[in-house]
Coordinates of C-alpha atoms in Angstrom, one line a residue:
M2 CA -37.6 20.2 67.8
E3 CA -38.6 23.0 70.2
L4 CA -39.8 20.4 72.8
F5 CA -36.5 18.6 72.7
E6 CA -34.7 21.9 73.2
E7 CA -36.7 22.7 76.3
I8 CA -36.2 19.2 77.7
R9 CA -32.4 19.4 77.2
R10 CA -32.3 22.9 78.7
G11 CA -34.3 21.7 81.8
Y12 CA -32.1 18.6 82.2
A13 CA -29.0 20.7 82.1
A14 CA -30.5 22.9 84.8
G15 CA -30.8 19.9 87.2
E16 CA -34.4 18.8 86.6
T17 CA -35.1 15.0 86.8
I18 CA -36.4 12.8 84.0
Q19 CA -39.6 12.2 85.9
G20 CA -40.1 15.9 86.6
L21 CA -39.5 16.8 82.9
A22 CA -41.9 14.1 81.8
T23 CA -44.6 15.4 84.1
K24 CA -43.9 19.0 83.2
H25 CA -44.1 18.5 79.5
R26 CA -46.7 15.7 79.6
V27 CA -44.7 13.2 77.7
H28 CA -43.4 9.7 78.3
R29 CA -40.1 9.3 80.2
R30 CA -38.8 7.4 77.0
M31 CA -39.1 10.7 75.0
V32 CA -37.3 12.6 77.7
R33 CA -34.4 10.1 77.5
Q34 CA -34.4 10.4 73.7
A35 CA -34.2 14.2 74.0
I36 CA -31.3 14.0 76.4
A37 CA -29.4 11.5 74.1
N38 CA -29.9 13.5 70.9
A39 CA -31.1 17.0 70.0
I40 CA -32.7 15.7 66.8
P41 CA -36.0 13.8 67.3
P42 CA -35.9 10.3 65.8
E43 CA -38.0 9.6 62.7
R44 CA -41.4 8.2 63.4
K45 CA -42.0 4.6 62.3
K46 CA -44.6 4.3 59.5
V47 CA -47.4 2.1 60.7
D48 CA -49.3 0.2 58.1
R49 CA -52.9 0.8 59.0
E50 CA -55.7 -1.4 58.0
Q51 CA -57.9 -0.2 55.2
P52 CA -61.3 -1.7 55.7
R53 CA -63.0 0.2 52.9
L54 CA -60.3 -0.2 50.3
G55 CA -59.2 -3.7 51.1
P56 CA -62.1 -5.5 49.4
L57 CA -61.5 -3.4 46.3
K58 CA -57.8 -3.7 45.8
E59 CA -58.0 -6.8 43.7
F60 CA -60.5 -5.1 41.3
I61 CA -58.3 -2.0 41.0
D62 CA -55.2 -4.1 40.4
R63 CA -56.9 -6.1 37.7
I64 CA -57.9 -2.9 35.8
L65 CA -54.4 -1.6 36.0
E66 CA -53.0 -4.9 34.6
E67 CA -55.4 -4.8 31.7
D68 CA -54.4 -1.3 30.9
R69 CA -50.9 -2.5 29.9
D70 CA -52.3 -3.6 26.5
A71 CA -54.8 -0.7 26.1
P72 CA -54.1 2.2 23.7
R73 CA -52.1 5.1 25.3
K74 CA -55.0 7.5 25.3
Q75 CA -57.6 4.9 26.4
K76 CA -56.2 3.9 29.7
H77 CA -58.1 4.2 33.0
T78 CA -57.6 7.3 35.0
A79 CA -58.1 7.3 38.8
H80 CA -61.4 9.1 38.4
R81 CA -62.6 6.6 35.8
I82 CA -61.7 3.7 38.2
F83 CA -63.6 5.5 41.0
T84 CA -66.6 5.8 38.7
R85 CA -66.6 2.1 37.9
L86 CA -66.3 1.2 41.6
R87 CA -69.4 3.2 42.4
Q88 CA -71.3 1.5 39.5
E89 CA -70.0 -2.1 39.9
H90 CA -69.4 -2.2 43.6
P91 CA -72.0 0.0 45.3
E92 CA -71.9 -2.2 48.4
H93 CA -68.4 -0.9 49.1
P94 CA -68.7 3.0 49.4
I95 CA -65.3 4.7 49.2
G96 CA -64.0 8.2 48.7
E97 CA -62.3 9.3 45.5
P98 CA -59.1 10.7 47.3
T99 CA -58.5 7.2 48.7
V100 CA -58.8 5.6 45.3
R101 CA -56.5 8.3 43.8
R102 CA -53.8 7.7 46.4
Y103 CA -53.9 3.9 45.9
V104 CA -53.9 4.1 42.1
A105 CA -50.9 6.5 42.1
A106 CA -49.0 4.1 44.4
R107 CA -49.8 1.0 42.4
K108 CA -48.8 2.6 39.1
R109 CA -45.4 3.5 40.5
E110 CA -45.0 0.0 41.8
L111 CA -46.0 -1.5 38.4
G112 CA -43.5 0.8 36.7
F113 CA -45.7 2.4 34.1
S114 CA -46.6 5.6 35.8
G115 CA -45.1 8.5 37.6
R116 CA -43.9 11.9 36.5
E117 CA -41.1 11.8 33.9
V118 CA -37.8 13.6 34.7
F119 CA -36.5 16.0 32.0
V120 CA -33.0 17.2 31.7
P121 CA -32.5 21.0 31.4
Q122 CA -30.8 22.1 28.1
S123 CA -28.5 25.0 27.3
Y124 CA -28.2 26.6 23.9
Q125 CA -25.6 28.7 22.1
F126 CA -26.5 31.8 20.2
G127 CA -27.9 31.0 16.8
Q128 CA -27.9 27.3 17.5
E129 CA -31.5 26.3 17.4
A130 CA -35.1 27.6 17.0
Q131 CA -38.3 25.6 17.5
V132 CA -41.3 25.9 15.3
D133 CA -45.0 25.0 16.0
W134 CA -48.6 25.7 15.0
F135 CA -51.3 26.6 17.4
E136 CA -55.0 27.5 17.2
A137 CA -56.7 30.6 18.6
T138 CA -59.8 32.8 18.0
A139 CA -59.8 36.4 16.8
K140 CA -62.5 38.8 15.7
L141 CA -62.1 40.0 12.1
S142 CA -64.6 42.7 11.1
G143 CA -66.7 41.8 14.2
E144 CA -66.9 38.1 13.3
R145 CA -65.3 35.4 15.4
C146 CA -62.8 33.3 13.4
V147 CA -60.7 30.3 14.4
L148 CA -57.2 31.0 13.0
Q149 CA -54.0 29.1 12.8
F150 CA -50.9 30.7 14.3
F151 CA -47.3 30.1 13.3
A152 CA -44.7 30.4 16.0
M153 CA -40.9 30.4 15.9
R154 CA -38.9 30.7 19.1
S155 CA -35.1 31.2 19.6
M156 CA -34.0 28.8 22.2
A157 CA -31.0 30.8 23.2
T158 CA -32.7 34.2 23.8
G159 CA -36.4 33.4 24.2
D160 CA -37.3 35.8 21.5
A161 CA -40.3 34.6 19.4
F162 CA -42.2 35.5 16.2
H163 CA -45.9 34.8 15.7
R164 CA -48.2 35.2 12.7
A165 CA -51.8 34.3 12.0
Y166 CA -53.2 32.5 8.9
T167 CA -56.6 31.3 8.0
N168 CA -55.2 27.8 7.2
A169 CA -52.1 26.0 8.2
T170 CA -51.0 25.2 4.6
Q171 CA -47.5 24.4 3.3
Q172 CA -47.3 27.9 1.7
A173 CA -48.2 29.6 5.0
F174 CA -45.7 27.3 6.7
L175 CA -42.9 28.4 4.4
E176 CA -43.9 32.1 4.4
G177 CA -44.0 32.1 8.2
H178 CA -40.3 30.9 8.1
E179 CA -39.2 33.7 5.8
L180 CA -41.0 36.4 7.8
G181 CA -39.5 34.8 11.0
F182 CA -36.0 34.9 9.5
A183 CA -36.6 38.6 8.7
Y184 CA -37.8 39.3 12.2
F185 CA -34.7 37.7 13.7
D186 CA -32.5 39.2 11.0
G187 CA -30.8 35.9 10.3
V188 CA -31.3 32.1 10.0
F189 CA -30.8 29.6 12.8
R190 CA -28.6 26.6 12.1
T191 CA -31.2 24.1 13.3
L192 CA -35.0 24.2 13.3
R193 CA -36.9 21.6 15.4
Y194 CA -40.5 20.5 14.5
D195 CA -43.3 18.2 15.2
N196 CA -44.0 15.6 12.5
L197 CA -46.1 18.0 10.5
T198 CA -47.8 16.4 7.5
I199 CA -47.0 19.5 5.4
A200 CA -43.3 18.8 5.9
V201 CA -43.0 15.0 6.6
K202 CA -44.2 12.4 4.2
K203 CA -43.1 9.4 6.2
I204 CA -41.7 8.7 9.7
L205 CA -38.7 6.3 9.4
R206 CA -36.8 4.6 12.1
G207 CA -35.3 6.8 14.9
Y208 CA -35.1 10.5 14.0
R209 CA -35.0 9.9 10.3
R210 CA -37.9 11.4 8.2
E211 CA -38.9 11.4 4.6
E212 CA -39.6 15.1 3.9
T213 CA -41.6 16.6 1.1
S214 CA -39.5 17.8 -1.9
R215 CA -40.7 21.4 -1.5
V216 CA -39.5 21.5 2.2
I217 CA -36.1 20.0 1.2
A218 CA -35.7 22.7 -1.5
F219 CA -36.7 25.4 1.0
R220 CA -34.3 24.2 3.6
S221 CA -31.5 24.1 1.0
H222 CA -32.3 27.6 -0.1
W223 CA -31.9 29.1 3.4
G224 CA -29.1 26.8 4.5
F225 CA -30.5 25.4 7.8
T226 CA -30.9 21.8 9.0
S227 CA -34.2 20.3 10.3
E228 CA -34.8 18.0 13.2
Y229 CA -38.0 16.3 14.2
C230 CA -39.4 15.2 17.6
N231 CA -40.4 11.6 18.3
P232 CA -44.2 11.1 17.8
A233 CA -46.3 12.2 20.8
S234 CA -43.2 13.8 22.4
G235 CA -44.0 17.5 22.7
N236 CA -41.5 17.8 25.5
E237 CA -38.7 17.6 23.0
K238 CA -39.7 21.1 21.8
G239 CA -40.8 22.4 25.2
G240 CA -39.4 25.8 24.5
V241 CA -41.9 26.7 21.8
E242 CA -44.7 24.9 23.7
G243 CA -44.2 27.1 26.7
E244 CA -43.9 30.2 24.4
V245 CA -47.3 29.4 22.8
G246 CA -48.9 29.4 26.2
R247 CA -47.2 32.6 27.3
Y248 CA -48.1 34.5 24.1
R249 CA -51.7 33.3 24.2
R250 CA -52.2 34.4 27.8
N251 CA -50.6 37.9 27.3
W252 CA -51.6 38.9 23.7
L253 CA -54.6 36.8 22.8
V254 CA -56.6 37.5 26.0
P255 CA -59.1 39.1 25.6
V256 CA -59.9 37.9 22.1
P257 CA -58.1 40.3 19.7
E258 CA -60.1 42.4 17.3
A259 CA -59.1 43.8 13.9
N260 CA -60.6 44.8 10.6
D261 CA -58.8 42.1 8.6
L262 CA -56.0 39.6 8.9
I263 CA -53.4 42.1 7.8
S264 CA -54.3 44.4 10.7
L265 CA -54.3 41.5 13.1
N266 CA -50.8 40.5 12.1
E267 CA -49.7 44.0 12.7
Q268 CA -51.0 43.7 16.2
L269 CA -49.3 40.4 16.7
L270 CA -45.9 41.8 15.5
A271 CA -46.3 44.7 17.9
G272 CA -46.8 42.1 20.7
C273 CA -43.7 40.2 19.7
I274 CA -41.6 43.4 19.7
A275 CA -43.1 44.5 23.1
S276 CA -42.2 41.1 24.5
R277 CA -38.5 41.8 24.0
D278 CA -38.6 44.1 27.0
R279 CA -39.2 41.3 29.5
T280 CA -36.5 39.4 31.3
I281 CA -36.6 35.6 31.6
S282 CA -36.1 34.3 35.2
G283 CA -32.5 33.5 35.9
R284 CA -31.1 35.8 33.2
N285 CA -29.4 39.1 33.6
M286 CA -30.5 40.8 30.4
T287 CA -33.8 41.4 28.6
V288 CA -34.9 39.2 25.7
G289 CA -34.3 42.1 23.3
Q290 CA -30.7 42.6 24.4
A291 CA -30.0 38.9 24.1
S292 CA -31.6 38.8 20.6
Q293 CA -29.4 41.8 19.5
M294 CA -26.3 39.8 20.6
E295 CA -27.5 36.7 18.8
R296 CA -27.8 38.4 15.4
S297 CA -24.1 38.1 14.7
H298 CA -24.2 34.4 15.3
L299 CA -27.1 33.7 12.8
L300 CA -26.6 32.6 9.3
P301 CA -27.0 35.4 6.8
L302 CA -30.4 35.9 5.0
A303 CA -30.7 34.6 1.4
E304 CA -30.4 37.3 -1.3
E305 CA -33.6 36.2 -2.9
R306 CA -36.9 34.9 -1.6
F307 CA -37.8 31.3 -2.1
P308 CA -40.6 30.9 -4.8
I309 CA -43.4 30.2 -2.4
D310 CA -46.3 31.2 -4.6
E311 CA -47.9 28.6 -6.8
I312 CA -48.2 29.6 -10.5
L313 CA -51.2 28.3 -12.4
F314 CA -51.5 28.7 -16.2
P315 CA -53.1 28.9 -18.6
L316 CA -56.4 29.9 -17.3
V317 CA -59.3 31.4 -19.3
V318 CA -61.6 34.2 -18.3
D319 CA -65.2 32.9 -18.6
G320 CA -68.4 34.8 -19.7
H321 CA -68.9 36.2 -16.2
G322 CA -65.5 37.8 -16.1
R323 CA -64.2 35.1 -13.7
V324 CA -61.2 32.8 -13.5
K325 CA -61.3 29.5 -11.7
V326 CA -58.3 29.1 -9.5
K327 CA -58.2 25.7 -7.8
T328 CA -61.7 25.3 -6.4
N329 CA -63.0 28.8 -6.4
W330 CA -63.9 31.6 -8.9
Y331 CA -62.2 35.1 -8.8
S332 CA -63.3 38.1 -10.8
T333 CA -61.1 40.0 -13.3
P334 CA -61.7 43.2 -15.3
L335 CA -60.7 41.3 -18.5
W336 CA -62.9 40.3 -21.4
P337 CA -64.0 36.6 -21.8
G338 CA -61.7 34.3 -23.6
L339 CA -58.4 35.9 -22.6
R340 CA -55.7 33.6 -21.2
V341 CA -54.3 34.6 -17.8
T342 CA -52.0 33.4 -15.1
A343 CA -52.8 33.0 -11.4
R344 CA -50.2 33.5 -8.7
V345 CA -51.5 31.7 -5.6
G346 CA -50.0 32.6 -2.2
P347 CA -51.0 31.6 1.4
A348 CA -53.3 34.6 1.8
R349 CA -53.9 36.1 -1.6
V350 CA -54.6 35.3 -5.3
E351 CA -53.2 37.5 -8.0
I352 CA -54.4 37.3 -11.6
E353 CA -51.8 38.4 -14.2
H354 CA -52.2 39.2 -17.9
D355 CA -49.3 39.9 -20.2
G356 CA -47.0 40.1 -17.1
E357 CA -49.2 42.7 -15.3
C358 CA -51.3 42.1 -12.2
V359 CA -54.9 43.0 -13.2
A360 CA -56.7 41.6 -10.1
R361 CA -55.8 40.8 -6.5
H362 CA -58.1 38.9 -4.1
Q363 CA -57.9 37.4 -0.6
R364 CA -57.6 33.7 -1.0
C365 CA -60.6 31.5 -0.2
Y366 CA -60.0 28.0 1.0
G367 CA -63.6 26.8 0.5
R368 CA -65.0 25.1 -2.6
G369 CA -67.2 26.6 -5.3
H370 CA -67.2 30.1 -3.9
Q371 CA -67.2 33.3 -5.9
I372 CA -64.9 36.1 -4.8
L373 CA -66.1 39.1 -6.9
N374 CA -65.0 42.7 -6.9
L375 CA -67.5 45.3 -8.1
E376 CA -64.6 47.4 -9.4
H377 CA -64.0 44.8 -12.1
Y378 CA -67.5 45.1 -13.5
L379 CA -67.9 48.9 -13.8
D380 CA -67.2 49.0 -17.5
V381 CA -69.8 46.4 -18.2
L382 CA -72.3 48.0 -15.8
E383 CA -72.0 51.3 -17.6
K384 CA -73.4 49.6 -20.7
K385 CA -75.9 47.5 -18.7
P386 CA -76.8 49.7 -15.8
G387 CA -80.0 47.7 -15.0
A388 CA -77.8 44.7 -13.9
M389 CA -76.1 46.6 -11.1
A390 CA -78.9 46.6 -8.4
G391 CA -79.1 42.8 -8.2
S392 CA -75.4 42.0 -9.0
T393 CA -73.5 39.5 -6.9
P394 CA -70.4 41.8 -6.6
L395 CA -72.5 44.6 -5.1
E396 CA -74.1 42.1 -2.7
Q397 CA -70.7 40.9 -1.6
W398 CA -69.6 44.5 -1.0
R399 CA -72.7 45.0 1.2
L400 CA -71.9 41.9 3.2
A401 CA -68.3 43.0 3.6
G402 CA -69.4 46.5 4.9
R403 CA -68.0 48.3 1.9
W404 CA -71.4 49.6 0.7
P405 CA -73.1 51.6 3.6
E406 CA -76.7 52.8 3.5
C407 CA -75.7 56.4 2.5
L408 CA -74.6 55.1 -0.9
D409 CA -78.0 53.6 -1.5
Q410 CA -79.7 56.8 -0.5
I411 CA -77.7 59.0 -2.9
W412 CA -78.2 56.3 -5.6
K413 CA -81.9 56.6 -5.2
K414 CA -81.8 60.3 -5.4
L415 CA -79.7 60.1 -8.6
E416 CA -82.3 57.8 -10.2
Q417 CA -85.1 60.2 -9.3
R418 CA -83.2 63.0 -11.0
H419 CA -81.7 61.3 -14.0
G420 CA -83.9 58.2 -14.4
R421 CA -83.0 54.6 -13.6
G422 CA -80.2 54.1 -16.2
G423 CA -78.8 57.6 -16.0
G424 CA -78.9 57.6 -12.2
T425 CA -77.0 54.3 -12.1
R426 CA -74.3 55.6 -14.5
E427 CA -74.0 58.7 -12.3
M428 CA -73.6 56.3 -9.3
I429 CA -70.9 54.4 -11.2
S430 CA -69.0 57.6 -11.7
L431 CA -69.1 58.2 -8.0
V432 CA -67.7 54.7 -7.4
R433 CA -64.9 55.4 -9.8
A434 CA -64.1 58.6 -8.0
G435 CA -64.1 56.9 -4.7
L436 CA -61.7 54.2 -5.9
N437 CA -59.3 56.8 -7.2
D438 CA -59.5 59.4 -4.3
G439 CA -60.2 57.1 -1.4
W440 CA -63.3 55.0 -0.5
D441 CA -63.6 56.4 3.0
R442 CA -63.4 60.0 1.6
L443 CA -66.2 59.2 -0.9
I444 CA -68.5 57.9 1.9
A445 CA -67.8 61.1 3.9
A446 CA -68.5 63.3 0.9
V447 CA -71.8 61.4 0.2
Q448 CA -72.9 61.9 3.8
E449 CA -72.1 65.6 3.6
A450 CA -74.0 65.9 0.3
L451 CA -77.0 64.3 1.9
R452 CA -76.8 66.6 4.8
L453 CA -76.7 69.6 2.5
G454 CA -79.5 68.2 0.3
V455 CA -77.3 67.8 -2.8
T456 CA -78.4 65.3 -5.4
D457 CA -75.9 65.8 -8.1
A458 CA -72.9 63.5 -8.7
A459 CA -70.7 66.4 -9.8
A460 CA -71.4 68.2 -6.5
V461 CA -70.5 65.1 -4.6
V462 CA -67.2 64.8 -6.5
H463 CA -66.6 68.5 -5.7
I464 CA -67.1 67.9 -2.0
L465 CA -64.9 64.8 -2.3
R466 CA -62.0 66.7 -3.8
M467 CA -62.4 69.9 -1.9
P468 CA -59.6 70.2 0.7
D469 CA -60.8 70.4 4.3
A470 CA -60.3 73.5 6.5
E471 CA -57.0 72.2 8.0
E472 CA -55.6 71.4 4.5
R473 CA -56.7 74.8 3.2
R474 CA -55.0 76.5 6.1
R475 CA -51.7 74.6 5.4
Y476 CA -52.1 75.5 1.7
Q477 CA -52.4 79.2 2.6
I478 CA -49.4 79.1 4.8
S479 CA -47.2 77.4 2.2
L480 CA -48.5 79.7 -0.5
S481 CA -47.6 82.8 1.5
E482 CA -44.2 81.4 2.1
E483 CA -43.7 80.9 -1.6
L484 CA -44.8 84.4 -2.5
A485 CA -42.6 86.0 0.2
E486 CA -39.6 85.8 -2.0
F487 CA -41.3 88.0 -4.6
E488 CA -41.9 90.8 -2.0
R489 CA -40.5 94.2 -3.3
P490 CA -40.6 97.7 -1.7
Q491 CA -43.0 100.1 -3.3
P492 CA -41.3 102.4 -5.9
V493 CA -40.6 106.0 -5.0
M494 CA -42.1 108.4 -7.6
D495 CA -40.8 111.8 -6.4
E496 CA -38.2 112.2 -9.1
Y497 CA -40.7 111.2 -11.7
D498 CA -43.1 113.8 -10.4
L499 CA -40.4 116.5 -10.7
L500 CA -39.9 115.6 -14.3
L501 CA -43.6 116.0 -14.9
A502 CA -43.6 119.4 -13.3
A503 CA -40.6 120.7 -15.3
P504 CA -41.5 122.8 -18.5
L505 CA -40.3 121.3 -21.8
P506 CA -38.3 123.5 -24.2
G507 CA -40.7 125.8 -26.1
K508 CA -43.6 124.3 -24.1
G509 CA -45.5 125.2 -21.0
V510 CA -45.8 123.2 -17.9
I511 CA -47.5 119.8 -18.4
Q512 CA -50.9 119.9 -16.8

């Protein structure tokens, strides 16, 4: 374009065609083209010979034709074709970029390749949210765990809710919805999903699905409608797919760490709230501002929760103080033979007796495991103190980090002072005190007692319940404020002294 401009300027100044051709080292034909039009003509595409690719075209075309009947995920890629060419036709060396260009062109010509065109969509406030599961890793109590994450994204605002579960069960799926509705402060009119097995029993023709009865009841309870994508068509819920990638990159990198799943979900919720401060490209308000505007367009929340928990009854406490719930055993403080009810949620198991919750455990999704709490066996261990040292509940507390080395040290000292049985009973009394007043405070009190050389349970309890310096200072201040209202001036005794000095009738002065 610049060359044509210089040629036209020179020709207008009186230079000849031959002179301009010599000056700019071009053919006279190009000079004439520049004089005739300021825009250079398009270059003709010349079909060059391909001596290396030519003998291989038939082989590549045959592979692509055979791929028409191959499964979708078992078709040849350009790299796989290049690998086969090296193995089956080593006499024709060729570069992989050449193969890639030819394969891409032939796929377009054959009509079964090429990038798909998607139509941008616009959404009204409260119209639709998209739901999905994704997998990520987190550290819980220092151990790496692969967790399942529930995600719900508002398509109108871009606001999203995320929550982690150990397993992507139907109960977790339903609970994630209820917590998501609470996060958005309302219910979307339409929710879009993949064809999840926990929600869809059978895929019918078109967009029709045969849903599970529990999902139908849940949908009826909250008043929304559900839509499902075509199989293998993740682009139909591209909003939540993109949200999953954004959230993973921003809030799950590096690998998040927490003491337990509850603490991790608190971190995830904080990340969701913090994400409301961002502004999506092309919009003039933050995600949080848009979400605030959307709330008035959402359906109202249901007055009562949907009964997500599964109720199992009657269950019988066995001789080890356990109840079998589904495929695992959970401890209770009840005597054997009693009938109880189990309330099973996505993350917890509660054991109820006579309408009262007597035990609460984190749910285990394995088979044949024992989830035992030492607290439930304290009454029995007081009668059988010799069974405590090798008990499975105590071992599980040790593995969970709830029984540090300092407790074994004070236990040993108590046994040396009171004997094995008496020392164990003293240790049980300390465990009870820690459960009532705070387990972390008990551990701190035991560490202080060991530092002072104290080997008596009563002294440890005294340290446990003794207020610290800051608390004592606050107590002194509050006590002084309470006593201030009783402050009175000292009485004046002058008139009383005069009475004492005055003589009584018929008497002398009082000495």
